[in-house]
mmCIF file of C-alpha atoms in Angstrom:
data_model
loop_
_atom_site.group_PDB
_atom_site.id
_atom_site.type_symbol
_atom_site.label_atom_id
_atom_site.label_comp_id
_atom_site.label_asym_id
_atom_site.label_seq_id
_atom_site.Cartn_x
_atom_site.Cartn_y
_atom_site.Cartn_z
ATOM 1 C CA UNK H 1 -12.135 5.701 -51.126
ATOM 2 C CA UNK H 2 -9.809 3.000 -49.860
ATOM 3 C CA UNK H 3 -9.754 2.609 -46.141
ATOM 4 C CA UNK H 4 -6.368 1.814 -44.596
ATOM 5 C CA UNK H 5 -5.832 -1.654 -43.251
ATOM 6 C CA UNK H 6 -7.684 -1.967 -39.955
ATOM 7 C CA UNK H 7 -4.674 -3.581 -38.347
ATOM 8 C CA UNK H 8 -2.667 -0.440 -39.044
ATOM 9 C CA UNK H 9 -5.284 1.646 -37.280
ATOM 10 C CA UNK H 10 -5.091 -0.682 -34.307
ATOM 11 C CA UNK H 11 -1.344 -0.285 -33.846
ATOM 12 C CA UNK H 12 -1.249 3.299 -32.502
ATOM 13 C CA UNK H 13 -4.156 2.465 -30.200
ATOM 14 C CA UNK H 14 -2.248 -0.489 -28.822
ATOM 15 C CA UNK H 15 0.888 1.586 -28.370
ATOM 16 C CA UNK H 16 -1.104 4.243 -26.530
ATOM 17 C CA UNK H 17 -2.675 1.607 -24.292
ATOM 18 C CA UNK H 18 0.765 0.193 -23.568
ATOM 19 C CA UNK H 19 2.102 3.633 -22.736
ATOM 20 C CA UNK H 20 -0.837 4.295 -20.447
ATOM 21 C CA UNK H 21 -0.170 1.132 -18.447
ATOM 22 C CA UNK H 22 3.599 1.562 -18.438
ATOM 23 C CA UNK H 23 3.662 5.060 -16.978
ATOM 24 C CA UNK H 24 2.990 5.573 -13.275
ATOM 25 C CA UNK H 25 1.210 8.452 -11.578
ATOM 26 C CA UNK H 26 1.681 11.785 -13.346
ATOM 27 C CA UNK H 27 3.043 14.675 -11.248
ATOM 28 C CA UNK H 28 4.068 13.560 -7.763
ATOM 29 C CA UNK H 29 1.970 15.303 -5.122
ATOM 30 C CA UNK H 30 2.872 15.417 -1.454
ATOM 31 C CA UNK H 31 0.603 13.728 1.071
ATOM 32 C CA UNK H 32 0.167 17.274 2.404
ATOM 33 C CA UNK H 33 -2.224 17.953 -0.464
ATOM 34 C CA UNK H 34 -4.483 15.066 0.573
ATOM 35 C CA UNK H 35 -4.749 15.619 4.330
ATOM 36 C CA UNK H 36 -7.414 17.721 6.045
ATOM 37 C CA UNK H 37 -6.808 21.439 6.540
ATOM 38 C CA UNK H 38 -6.706 20.920 10.313
ATOM 39 C CA UNK H 39 -3.910 18.344 9.851
ATOM 40 C CA UNK H 40 -1.983 20.746 7.601
ATOM 41 C CA UNK H 41 -2.317 23.460 10.232
ATOM 42 C CA UNK H 42 -0.993 21.038 12.838
ATOM 43 C CA UNK H 43 2.003 20.169 10.654
ATOM 44 C CA UNK H 44 2.789 23.795 9.891
ATOM 45 C CA UNK H 45 2.782 24.941 13.523
ATOM 46 C CA UNK H 46 5.990 23.921 15.301
ATOM 47 C CA UNK H 47 4.202 24.021 18.647
ATOM 48 C CA UNK H 48 1.286 21.883 17.454
ATOM 49 C CA UNK H 49 3.237 19.388 15.363
ATOM 50 C CA UNK H 50 3.777 16.290 17.568
ATOM 51 C CA UNK H 51 6.697 15.282 15.320
ATOM 52 C CA UNK H 52 8.673 18.162 16.806
ATOM 53 C CA UNK H 53 9.071 16.117 19.999
ATOM 54 C CA UNK H 54 10.954 13.445 18.064
ATOM 55 C CA UNK H 55 12.946 16.151 16.336
ATOM 56 C CA UNK H 56 13.979 17.667 19.686
ATOM 57 C CA UNK H 57 14.876 14.213 20.999
ATOM 58 C CA UNK H 58 16.955 13.715 17.860
ATOM 59 C CA UNK H 59 18.701 17.047 18.402
ATOM 60 C CA UNK H 60 19.674 15.997 21.936
ATOM 61 C CA UNK H 61 20.972 12.589 20.815
ATOM 62 C CA UNK H 62 22.905 14.308 18.039
ATOM 63 C CA UNK H 63 24.714 16.425 20.613
ATOM 64 C CA UNK H 64 25.400 13.773 23.254
ATOM 65 C CA UNK H 65 28.937 12.403 23.541
ATOM 66 C CA UNK H 66 28.535 8.745 24.578
ATOM 67 C CA UNK H 67 30.461 7.588 27.653
ATOM 68 C CA UNK H 68 33.927 6.309 26.751
ATOM 69 C CA UNK H 69 33.766 7.888 23.297
ATOM 70 C CA UNK H 70 35.264 11.105 22.046
ATOM 71 C CA UNK H 71 32.723 12.440 19.623
ATOM 72 C CA UNK H 72 29.065 13.272 19.331
ATOM 73 C CA UNK H 73 27.401 13.540 15.898
ATOM 74 C CA UNK H 74 27.630 17.285 16.453
ATOM 75 C CA UNK H 75 31.426 17.113 16.774
ATOM 76 C CA UNK H 76 31.655 16.489 13.022
ATOM 77 C CA UNK H 77 28.348 17.821 11.722
ATOM 78 C CA UNK H 78 27.748 20.871 13.948
ATOM 79 C CA UNK H 79 25.428 21.180 16.933
ATOM 80 C CA UNK H 80 22.538 22.068 14.627
ATOM 81 C CA UNK H 81 23.747 19.714 11.922
ATOM 82 C CA UNK H 82 24.757 22.800 9.948
ATOM 83 C CA UNK H 83 27.736 20.995 8.420
ATOM 84 C CA UNK H 84 25.606 18.204 6.991
ATOM 85 C CA UNK H 85 25.267 18.160 3.206
ATOM 86 C CA UNK H 86 21.543 18.773 2.764
ATOM 87 C CA UNK H 87 21.479 17.966 -0.954
ATOM 88 C CA UNK H 88 23.200 14.722 -0.014
ATOM 89 C CA UNK H 89 20.466 13.947 2.528
ATOM 90 C CA UNK H 90 17.887 14.425 -0.226
ATOM 91 C CA UNK H 91 19.684 11.687 -2.235
ATOM 92 C CA UNK H 92 18.971 8.894 0.282
ATOM 93 C CA UNK H 93 18.719 5.936 -0.062
ATOM 94 C CA UNK H 94 22.038 5.898 -1.957
ATOM 95 C CA UNK H 95 24.137 3.188 -3.596
ATOM 96 C CA UNK H 96 27.682 2.989 -2.230
ATOM 97 C CA UNK H 97 29.053 0.585 -4.822
ATOM 98 C CA UNK H 98 28.305 -2.464 -2.675
ATOM 99 C CA UNK H 99 24.593 -1.944 -2.216
ATOM 100 C CA UNK H 100 21.824 0.179 -0.877
ATOM 101 C CA UNK H 101 22.478 2.528 2.046
ATOM 102 C CA UNK H 102 19.431 3.995 3.739
ATOM 103 C CA UNK H 103 19.749 7.098 5.891
ATOM 104 C CA UNK H 104 19.079 4.895 8.926
ATOM 105 C CA UNK H 105 21.947 2.627 7.930
ATOM 106 C CA UNK H 106 24.253 5.606 7.445
ATOM 107 C CA UNK H 107 23.383 6.992 10.894
ATOM 108 C CA UNK H 108 23.993 3.548 12.359
ATOM 109 C CA UNK H 109 27.340 3.213 10.659
ATOM 110 C CA UNK H 110 28.392 6.604 12.103
ATOM 111 C CA UNK H 111 27.263 5.365 15.514
ATOM 112 C CA UNK H 112 29.292 2.171 15.105
ATOM 113 C CA UNK H 113 32.432 4.106 14.205
ATOM 114 C CA UNK H 114 32.170 6.955 16.686
ATOM 115 C CA UNK H 115 29.153 6.595 18.922
ATOM 116 C CA UNK H 116 27.118 4.248 21.017
ATOM 117 C CA UNK H 117 26.830 1.484 18.416
ATOM 118 C CA UNK H 118 24.079 0.782 15.936
ATOM 119 C CA UNK H 119 20.414 0.794 16.917
ATOM 120 C CA UNK H 120 17.611 -1.537 15.790
ATOM 121 C CA UNK H 121 15.875 -0.086 12.713
ATOM 122 C CA UNK H 122 12.671 0.691 14.620
ATOM 123 C CA UNK H 123 14.306 2.058 17.779
ATOM 124 C CA UNK H 124 12.733 5.381 18.813
ATOM 125 C CA UNK H 125 16.224 6.900 19.137
ATOM 126 C CA UNK H 126 17.013 6.014 15.519
ATOM 127 C CA UNK H 127 13.662 7.415 14.364
ATOM 128 C CA UNK H 128 14.413 10.580 16.351
ATOM 129 C CA UNK H 129 17.888 10.914 14.813
ATOM 130 C CA UNK H 130 16.551 10.288 11.315
ATOM 131 C CA UNK H 131 13.839 12.883 11.952
ATOM 132 C CA UNK H 132 16.416 15.460 13.066
ATOM 133 C CA UNK H 133 18.780 14.734 10.168
ATOM 134 C CA UNK H 134 16.090 14.713 7.468
ATOM 135 C CA UNK H 135 14.605 17.869 8.936
ATOM 136 C CA UNK H 136 17.979 19.577 8.352
ATOM 137 C CA UNK H 137 17.169 19.111 4.663
ATOM 138 C CA UNK H 138 13.554 20.288 4.940
ATOM 139 C CA UNK H 139 12.633 22.102 1.733
ATOM 140 C CA UNK H 140 15.324 20.288 -0.273
ATOM 141 C CA UNK H 141 14.046 18.479 -3.342
ATOM 142 C CA UNK H 142 14.199 14.680 -3.135
ATOM 143 C CA UNK H 143 16.637 13.446 -5.737
ATOM 144 C CA UNK H 144 17.147 9.684 -5.482
ATOM 145 C CA UNK H 145 19.461 8.199 -8.109
ATOM 146 C CA UNK H 146 17.468 6.180 -10.644
ATOM 147 C CA UNK H 147 20.150 5.124 -13.149
ATOM 148 C CA UNK H 148 23.317 3.041 -12.962
ATOM 149 C CA UNK H 149 23.351 0.410 -10.198
ATOM 150 C CA UNK H 150 20.047 1.769 -8.854
ATOM 151 C CA UNK H 151 18.084 0.810 -11.986
ATOM 152 C CA UNK H 152 17.845 -2.950 -11.285
ATOM 153 C CA UNK H 153 17.065 -2.318 -7.603
ATOM 154 C CA UNK H 154 14.280 0.088 -8.534
ATOM 155 C CA UNK H 155 12.890 -2.500 -10.915
ATOM 156 C CA UNK H 156 12.667 -5.015 -8.066
ATOM 157 C CA UNK H 157 11.162 -2.390 -5.778
ATOM 158 C CA UNK H 158 8.546 -1.555 -8.373
ATOM 159 C CA UNK H 159 7.651 -5.244 -8.768
ATOM 160 C CA UNK H 160 7.049 -5.426 -5.030
ATOM 161 C CA UNK H 161 4.985 -2.227 -5.209
ATOM 162 C CA UNK H 162 2.752 -3.710 -7.895
ATOM 163 C CA UNK H 163 2.292 -7.133 -6.288
ATOM 164 C CA UNK H 164 -0.898 -7.936 -4.368
ATOM 165 C CA UNK H 165 -0.629 -8.872 -0.689
ATOM 166 C CA UNK H 166 -2.763 -10.463 1.980
ATOM 167 C CA UNK H 167 -6.390 -11.388 2.391
ATOM 168 C CA UNK H 168 -7.485 -7.941 1.175
ATOM 169 C CA UNK H 169 -5.365 -8.719 -1.837
ATOM 170 C CA UNK H 170 -4.288 -5.281 -3.006
ATOM 171 C CA UNK H 171 -0.969 -3.917 -4.179
ATOM 172 C CA UNK H 172 0.378 -0.471 -3.315
ATOM 173 C CA UNK H 173 -0.557 0.685 -6.821
ATOM 174 C CA UNK H 174 -4.217 -0.180 -6.357
ATOM 175 C CA UNK H 175 -4.695 2.661 -3.889
ATOM 176 C CA UNK H 176 -1.805 5.014 -4.545
ATOM 177 C CA UNK H 177 -1.638 4.955 -8.359
ATOM 178 C CA UNK H 178 -5.242 4.246 -9.313
ATOM 179 C CA UNK H 179 -7.283 6.098 -6.665
ATOM 180 C CA UNK H 180 -5.451 9.032 -5.071
ATOM 181 C CA UNK H 181 -7.982 11.701 -4.164
ATOM 182 C CA UNK H 182 -10.756 9.138 -3.620
ATOM 183 C CA UNK H 183 -11.875 8.204 -0.140
ATOM 184 C CA UNK H 184 -11.669 4.967 1.843
ATOM 185 C CA UNK H 185 -14.347 5.469 4.478
ATOM 186 C CA UNK H 186 -13.595 9.036 5.620
ATOM 187 C CA UNK H 187 -9.933 9.185 4.602
ATOM 188 C CA UNK H 188 -8.580 10.543 1.345
ATOM 189 C CA UNK H 189 -6.099 8.288 -0.435
ATOM 190 C CA UNK H 190 -2.756 9.937 -1.202
ATOM 191 C CA UNK H 191 -0.155 9.033 -3.801
ATOM 192 C CA UNK H 192 1.809 7.307 -1.047
ATOM 193 C CA UNK H 193 4.753 9.710 -1.266
ATOM 194 C CA UNK H 194 7.507 9.534 1.339
ATOM 195 C CA UNK H 195 8.777 13.136 1.467
ATOM 196 C CA UNK H 196 7.318 13.720 4.948
ATOM 197 C CA UNK H 197 8.794 10.664 6.687
ATOM 198 C CA UNK H 198 9.585 10.014 9.455
ATOM 199 C CA UNK H 199 6.106 11.395 10.070
ATOM 200 C CA UNK H 200 3.735 11.602 13.003
ATOM 201 C CA UNK H 201 0.730 9.364 12.318
ATOM 202 C CA UNK H 202 -2.522 10.521 13.900
ATOM 203 C CA UNK H 203 -4.099 7.081 13.411
ATOM 204 C CA UNK H 204 -1.637 5.367 15.752
ATOM 205 C CA UNK H 205 -0.310 8.417 17.590
ATOM 206 C CA UNK H 206 3.327 7.604 16.896
ATOM 207 C CA UNK H 207 6.317 8.763 14.932
ATOM 208 C CA UNK H 208 6.652 6.364 12.042
ATOM 209 C CA UNK H 209 9.512 5.818 9.653
ATOM 210 C CA UNK H 210 8.832 4.888 6.027
ATOM 211 C CA UNK H 211 9.604 1.223 6.564
ATOM 212 C CA UNK H 212 7.146 0.993 9.442
ATOM 213 C CA UNK H 213 4.536 2.725 7.301
ATOM 214 C CA UNK H 214 4.966 0.079 4.594
ATOM 215 C CA UNK H 215 4.651 -2.632 7.245
ATOM 216 C CA UNK H 216 1.508 -0.988 8.619
ATOM 217 C CA UNK H 217 -0.042 -0.920 5.133
ATOM 218 C CA UNK H 218 0.781 -4.599 4.653
ATOM 219 C CA UNK H 219 -0.774 -5.474 8.025
ATOM 220 C CA UNK H 220 -3.882 -3.525 7.030
ATOM 221 C CA UNK H 221 -4.025 -5.744 3.935
ATOM 222 C CA UNK H 222 -4.003 -8.676 6.392
ATOM 223 C CA UNK H 223 -0.688 -9.687 4.885
ATOM 224 C CA UNK H 224 2.413 -10.907 6.649
ATOM 225 C CA UNK H 225 4.573 -7.767 6.647
ATOM 226 C CA UNK H 226 8.161 -7.914 5.480
ATOM 227 C CA UNK H 227 10.564 -7.695 8.391
ATOM 228 C CA UNK H 228 12.224 -4.439 9.422
ATOM 229 C CA UNK H 229 15.520 -4.090 7.612
ATOM 230 C CA UNK H 230 14.659 -6.876 5.139
ATOM 231 C CA UNK H 231 15.691 -6.655 1.506
ATOM 232 C CA UNK H 232 12.046 -6.323 0.459
ATOM 233 C CA UNK H 233 11.364 -3.384 2.765
ATOM 234 C CA UNK H 234 14.556 -1.670 1.634
ATOM 235 C CA UNK H 235 13.634 -2.133 -2.025
ATOM 236 C CA UNK H 236 10.054 -0.941 -1.547
ATOM 237 C CA UNK H 237 11.302 2.030 0.472
ATOM 238 C CA UNK H 238 13.789 2.862 -2.282
ATOM 239 C CA UNK H 239 11.143 2.693 -5.013
ATOM 240 C CA UNK H 240 8.663 4.764 -3.003
ATOM 241 C CA UNK H 241 11.309 7.397 -2.240
ATOM 242 C CA UNK H 242 12.260 7.564 -5.933
ATOM 243 C CA UNK H 243 8.584 8.204 -6.774
ATOM 244 C CA UNK H 244 8.873 11.220 -4.480
ATOM 245 C CA UNK H 245 11.708 12.696 -6.574
ATOM 246 C CA UNK H 246 10.897 16.359 -7.163
ATOM 247 C CA UNK H 247 8.959 16.810 -3.912
ATOM 248 C CA UNK H 248 10.342 18.847 -1.044
ATOM 249 C CA UNK H 249 11.289 17.154 2.223
ATOM 250 C CA UNK H 250 8.635 17.894 4.886
ATOM 251 C CA UNK H 251 9.962 15.884 7.825
ATOM 252 C CA UNK H 252 8.374 15.751 10.347
ATOM 253 C CA UNK H 253 5.058 15.641 8.490
ATOM 254 C CA UNK H 254 1.713 14.940 10.149
ATOM 255 C CA UNK H 255 -0.272 12.264 8.354
ATOM 256 C CA UNK H 256 -3.358 10.192 8.999
ATOM 257 C CA UNK G 1 -14.135 -22.958 -18.618
ATOM 258 C CA UNK G 2 -13.915 -21.763 -15.053
ATOM 259 C CA UNK G 3 -10.837 -23.867 -14.411
ATOM 260 C CA UNK G 4 -9.183 -22.343 -17.453
ATOM 261 C CA UNK G 5 -9.668 -18.897 -15.980
ATOM 262 C CA UNK G 6 -8.448 -19.922 -12.556
ATOM 263 C CA UNK G 7 -5.368 -21.511 -13.993
ATOM 264 C CA UNK G 8 -4.683 -18.400 -16.060
ATOM 265 C CA UNK G 9 -4.891 -16.187 -12.973
ATOM 266 C CA UNK G 10 -2.789 -18.608 -10.933
ATOM 267 C CA UNK G 11 -0.337 -18.633 -13.786
ATOM 268 C CA UNK G 12 -0.014 -14.850 -13.694
ATOM 269 C CA UNK G 13 0.490 -14.934 -9.933
ATOM 270 C CA UNK G 14 3.041 -17.734 -10.175
ATOM 271 C CA UNK G 15 4.836 -15.852 -12.930
ATOM 272 C CA UNK G 16 5.012 -12.749 -10.737
ATOM 273 C CA UNK G 17 6.324 -14.865 -7.883
ATOM 274 C CA UNK G 18 8.809 -16.626 -10.142
ATOM 275 C CA UNK G 19 10.153 -13.267 -11.305
ATOM 276 C CA UNK G 20 10.607 -12.228 -7.700
ATOM 277 C CA UNK G 21 12.183 -15.546 -6.737
ATOM 278 C CA UNK G 22 14.594 -15.089 -9.593
ATOM 279 C CA UNK G 23 15.558 -11.763 -8.114
ATOM 280 C CA UNK G 24 16.112 -13.260 -4.667
ATOM 281 C CA UNK G 25 12.829 -12.293 -3.019
ATOM 282 C CA UNK G 26 10.896 -14.733 -0.841
ATOM 283 C CA UNK G 27 7.629 -16.179 -2.130
ATOM 284 C CA UNK G 28 4.277 -16.994 -0.571
ATOM 285 C CA UNK G 29 3.751 -20.178 1.351
ATOM 286 C CA UNK G 30 2.045 -23.196 -0.138
ATOM 287 C CA UNK G 31 -1.510 -23.441 1.082
ATOM 288 C CA UNK G 32 -4.112 -26.164 0.963
ATOM 289 C CA UNK G 33 -7.718 -25.506 0.040
ATOM 290 C CA UNK G 34 -9.811 -25.603 3.254
ATOM 291 C CA UNK G 35 -12.192 -28.560 3.604
ATOM 292 C CA UNK G 36 -15.285 -26.349 3.850
ATOM 293 C CA UNK G 37 -14.487 -24.336 0.714
ATOM 294 C CA UNK G 38 -17.289 -24.796 -1.844
ATOM 295 C CA UNK G 39 -16.388 -24.736 -5.515
ATOM 296 C CA UNK G 40 -18.273 -22.290 -7.701
ATOM 297 C CA UNK G 41 -18.633 -21.949 -11.448
ATOM 298 C CA UNK G 42 -18.898 -18.916 -13.715
ATOM 299 C CA UNK G 43 -21.339 -18.979 -16.608
ATOM 300 C CA UNK G 44 -22.092 -15.885 -18.702
ATOM 301 C CA UNK G 45 -20.316 -13.567 -16.259
ATOM 302 C CA UNK G 46 -22.430 -14.779 -13.348
ATOM 303 C CA UNK G 47 -22.422 -17.425 -10.616
ATOM 304 C CA UNK G 48 -25.971 -18.753 -10.754
ATOM 305 C CA UNK G 49 -25.731 -21.287 -7.914
ATOM 306 C CA UNK G 50 -25.608 -20.092 -4.278
ATOM 307 C CA UNK G 51 -22.340 -20.978 -2.532
ATOM 308 C CA UNK G 52 -22.638 -24.370 -0.793
ATOM 309 C CA UNK G 53 -26.362 -24.197 -1.757
ATOM 310 C CA UNK G 54 -26.949 -21.856 1.185
ATOM 311 C CA UNK G 55 -29.836 -19.395 1.485
ATOM 312 C CA UNK G 56 -28.928 -15.813 2.418
ATOM 313 C CA UNK G 57 -30.576 -13.535 4.956
ATOM 314 C CA UNK G 58 -30.880 -9.873 3.917
ATOM 315 C CA UNK G 59 -30.885 -8.336 7.397
ATOM 316 C CA UNK G 60 -27.784 -10.265 8.455
ATOM 317 C CA UNK G 61 -26.272 -9.271 5.121
ATOM 318 C CA UNK G 62 -26.845 -5.566 5.796
ATOM 319 C CA UNK G 63 -25.111 -5.877 9.165
ATOM 320 C CA UNK G 64 -22.129 -7.587 7.510
ATOM 321 C CA UNK G 65 -21.979 -4.921 4.780
ATOM 322 C CA UNK G 66 -21.763 -2.201 7.450
ATOM 323 C CA UNK G 67 -19.315 -3.965 9.760
ATOM 324 C CA UNK G 68 -15.782 -2.687 9.195
ATOM 325 C CA UNK G 69 -14.402 -5.964 10.538
ATOM 326 C CA UNK G 70 -16.380 -8.143 8.120
ATOM 327 C CA UNK G 71 -17.802 -7.035 4.767
ATOM 328 C CA UNK G 72 -16.847 -3.376 5.171
ATOM 329 C CA UNK G 73 -18.585 -2.482 1.874
ATOM 330 C CA UNK G 74 -18.723 1.137 3.083
ATOM 331 C CA UNK G 75 -14.947 1.368 2.952
ATOM 332 C CA UNK G 76 -15.234 1.780 -0.817
ATOM 333 C CA UNK G 77 -18.968 2.083 -1.665
ATOM 334 C CA UNK G 78 -21.848 4.327 -0.755
ATOM 335 C CA UNK G 79 -24.926 2.446 0.504
ATOM 336 C CA UNK G 80 -28.480 3.787 0.748
ATOM 337 C CA UNK G 81 -28.413 3.810 4.550
ATOM 338 C CA UNK G 82 -29.332 7.018 6.411
ATOM 339 C CA UNK G 83 -26.904 8.651 8.847
ATOM 340 C CA UNK G 84 -23.819 7.030 7.384
ATOM 341 C CA UNK G 85 -21.359 9.795 6.629
ATOM 342 C CA UNK G 86 -18.051 8.003 6.265
ATOM 343 C CA UNK G 87 -18.230 5.947 3.109
ATOM 344 C CA UNK G 88 -15.716 5.377 0.344
ATOM 345 C CA UNK G 89 -15.749 6.698 -3.211
ATOM 346 C CA UNK G 90 -13.582 4.061 -4.848
ATOM 347 C CA UNK G 91 -16.309 1.744 -6.090
ATOM 348 C CA UNK G 92 -19.692 2.679 -7.564
ATOM 349 C CA UNK G 93 -22.517 3.585 -5.166
ATOM 350 C CA UNK G 94 -24.573 0.454 -4.521
ATOM 351 C CA UNK G 95 -28.005 2.112 -4.573
ATOM 352 C CA UNK G 96 -30.032 0.326 -7.221
ATOM 353 C CA UNK G 97 -27.486 -2.445 -7.702
ATOM 354 C CA UNK G 98 -30.304 -5.004 -7.414
ATOM 355 C CA UNK G 99 -32.023 -3.389 -10.386
ATOM 356 C CA UNK G 100 -28.868 -3.141 -12.497
ATOM 357 C CA UNK G 101 -27.498 -6.649 -11.978
ATOM 358 C CA UNK G 102 -28.976 -10.113 -11.584
ATOM 359 C CA UNK G 103 -28.402 -12.059 -8.394
ATOM 360 C CA UNK G 104 -25.891 -14.290 -10.171
ATOM 361 C CA UNK G 105 -23.992 -11.265 -11.526
ATOM 362 C CA UNK G 106 -23.858 -9.743 -8.024
ATOM 363 C CA UNK G 107 -22.642 -13.087 -6.647
ATOM 364 C CA UNK G 108 -19.714 -13.155 -9.076
ATOM 365 C CA UNK G 109 -18.745 -9.591 -8.123
ATOM 366 C CA UNK G 110 -18.787 -10.370 -4.400
ATOM 367 C CA UNK G 111 -17.126 -13.790 -4.702
ATOM 368 C CA UNK G 112 -14.261 -12.746 -6.987
ATOM 369 C CA UNK G 113 -14.726 -9.712 -9.207
ATOM 370 C CA UNK G 114 -11.336 -10.326 -10.816
ATOM 371 C CA UNK G 115 -13.004 -12.964 -12.961
ATOM 372 C CA UNK G 116 -14.384 -9.901 -14.788
ATOM 373 C CA UNK G 117 -11.608 -7.369 -14.198
ATOM 374 C CA UNK G 118 -8.214 -8.841 -13.279
ATOM 375 C CA UNK G 119 -6.872 -5.405 -12.256
ATOM 376 C CA UNK G 120 -9.792 -4.576 -9.940
ATOM 377 C CA UNK G 121 -8.973 -3.166 -6.510
ATOM 378 C CA UNK G 122 -11.952 -5.019 -5.011
ATOM 379 C CA UNK G 123 -11.063 -7.999 -2.830
ATOM 380 C CA UNK G 124 -12.597 -11.350 -3.749
ATOM 381 C CA UNK G 125 -14.673 -12.142 -0.676
ATOM 382 C CA UNK G 126 -14.727 -15.843 -1.563
ATOM 383 C CA UNK G 127 -11.625 -15.998 -3.737
ATOM 384 C CA UNK G 128 -9.712 -19.260 -3.840
ATOM 385 C CA UNK G 129 -7.436 -18.816 -0.788
ATOM 386 C CA UNK G 130 -4.571 -20.529 -2.585
ATOM 387 C CA UNK G 131 -4.348 -17.484 -4.857
ATOM 388 C CA UNK G 132 -3.755 -15.089 -1.959
ATOM 389 C CA UNK G 133 -0.144 -13.926 -1.755
ATOM 390 C CA UNK G 134 1.556 -13.676 1.632
ATOM 391 C CA UNK G 135 -1.479 -13.726 3.933
ATOM 392 C CA UNK G 136 -0.937 -13.050 7.605
ATOM 393 C CA UNK G 137 -0.740 -16.366 9.494
ATOM 394 C CA UNK G 138 -4.115 -15.668 11.103
ATOM 395 C CA UNK G 139 -5.769 -15.509 7.692
ATOM 396 C CA UNK G 140 -3.834 -18.093 5.693
ATOM 397 C CA UNK G 141 -6.098 -20.570 3.908
ATOM 398 C CA UNK G 142 -9.188 -18.526 4.730
ATOM 399 C CA UNK G 143 -11.640 -16.624 2.600
ATOM 400 C CA UNK G 144 -12.464 -12.986 3.410
ATOM 401 C CA UNK G 145 -16.053 -13.939 4.311
ATOM 402 C CA UNK G 146 -17.446 -17.420 4.745
ATOM 403 C CA UNK G 147 -19.992 -18.812 2.300
ATOM 404 C CA UNK G 148 -22.981 -18.015 4.540
ATOM 405 C CA UNK G 149 -21.829 -14.406 4.999
ATOM 406 C CA UNK G 150 -21.374 -14.003 1.243
ATOM 407 C CA UNK G 151 -24.883 -15.307 0.586
ATOM 408 C CA UNK G 152 -26.256 -12.975 3.296
ATOM 409 C CA UNK G 153 -24.590 -9.955 1.668
ATOM 410 C CA UNK G 154 -25.943 -10.983 -1.739
ATOM 411 C CA UNK G 155 -29.446 -11.395 -0.263
ATOM 412 C CA UNK G 156 -29.125 -7.789 1.024
ATOM 413 C CA UNK G 157 -27.722 -6.330 -2.201
ATOM 414 C CA UNK G 158 -30.535 -7.736 -4.374
ATOM 415 C CA UNK G 159 -33.015 -5.750 -2.235
ATOM 416 C CA UNK G 160 -31.355 -2.456 -3.310
ATOM 417 C CA UNK G 161 -33.660 -1.658 -6.244
#
């Protein structure tokens, strides 16, 4: 019997190998699935969840009419944010034709037009407002645009996600694509999904937006973190949020 | 041979950086090799010669392996040490590593395991610092452990038979 050319046999194997390296993590799974039961219980109980404090602070800010101005956020969007478009919230970050608009940036631009002016990206008031607004869309499925003008931005974001950083010399993918479910010391590695952010982090005892979380990871890698509001952070945040497409918004989540 | 490998890895890193530069993203700083960095050579998937010709001390090595601020082996590996509950499950357990690998093979894996597996998650504890992308200022131009610490850890690991 004639055996087929060995090179022909090799081809499908190579294609399979290529496919295996080209595809990212399979089904996205929320960080909720990787935290301890006690942490889940804390998240699920509105009285136990420390993120609810930020949410309440956000609700107050949403309803305050700044001195010398005519409108609060609530004046347009309802005192409970009931007139906000929740499917729209689940689309952030969005592309407005000129570039990327994060939810933080959108809140700031509303504040510039009608409110007290824009806040620094890491200001607790902005984290509180983002927490309140994203929580309005809790349970909505994240649905970040991945085609059109987003495609090249996502490509850049993915490059940054797969690049190694710092003395510890790991990329995001090394933990969150290759080893979710495994443990680093006592902690279980998640897929690094962003559907719960802003989230309360037990490790540092603070509300943390996604961009801060990326910075904290980079610092842990003994790398020089990208600056808040920098192009790199925005692109990484965009890519990470797009990985979370299909997951329900859990803000405010409780995470390690 | 070793320099071929290093230049290949540097090339990949530079290519990654070039791609990012092309897309308008900042690159890592230029760094000089520190004066006290000892060159090492890979032969047959091992580094036979101790770094800087230093002798290691197993008991110091065990302390470094356990210390989360230094070797932190437990972050990813299980070690045969009683009463340690919080260990990682990313890398293989290190019990018996001294029976499975030669000292030179262990040295290569501690110094820079990416000589064997370029995609490895394991940090190179004595990797050429010029290959590190975007280190924090406090760590720029440094290795993860110094040569003596690496030799101490190796001296400990070879006792795990």
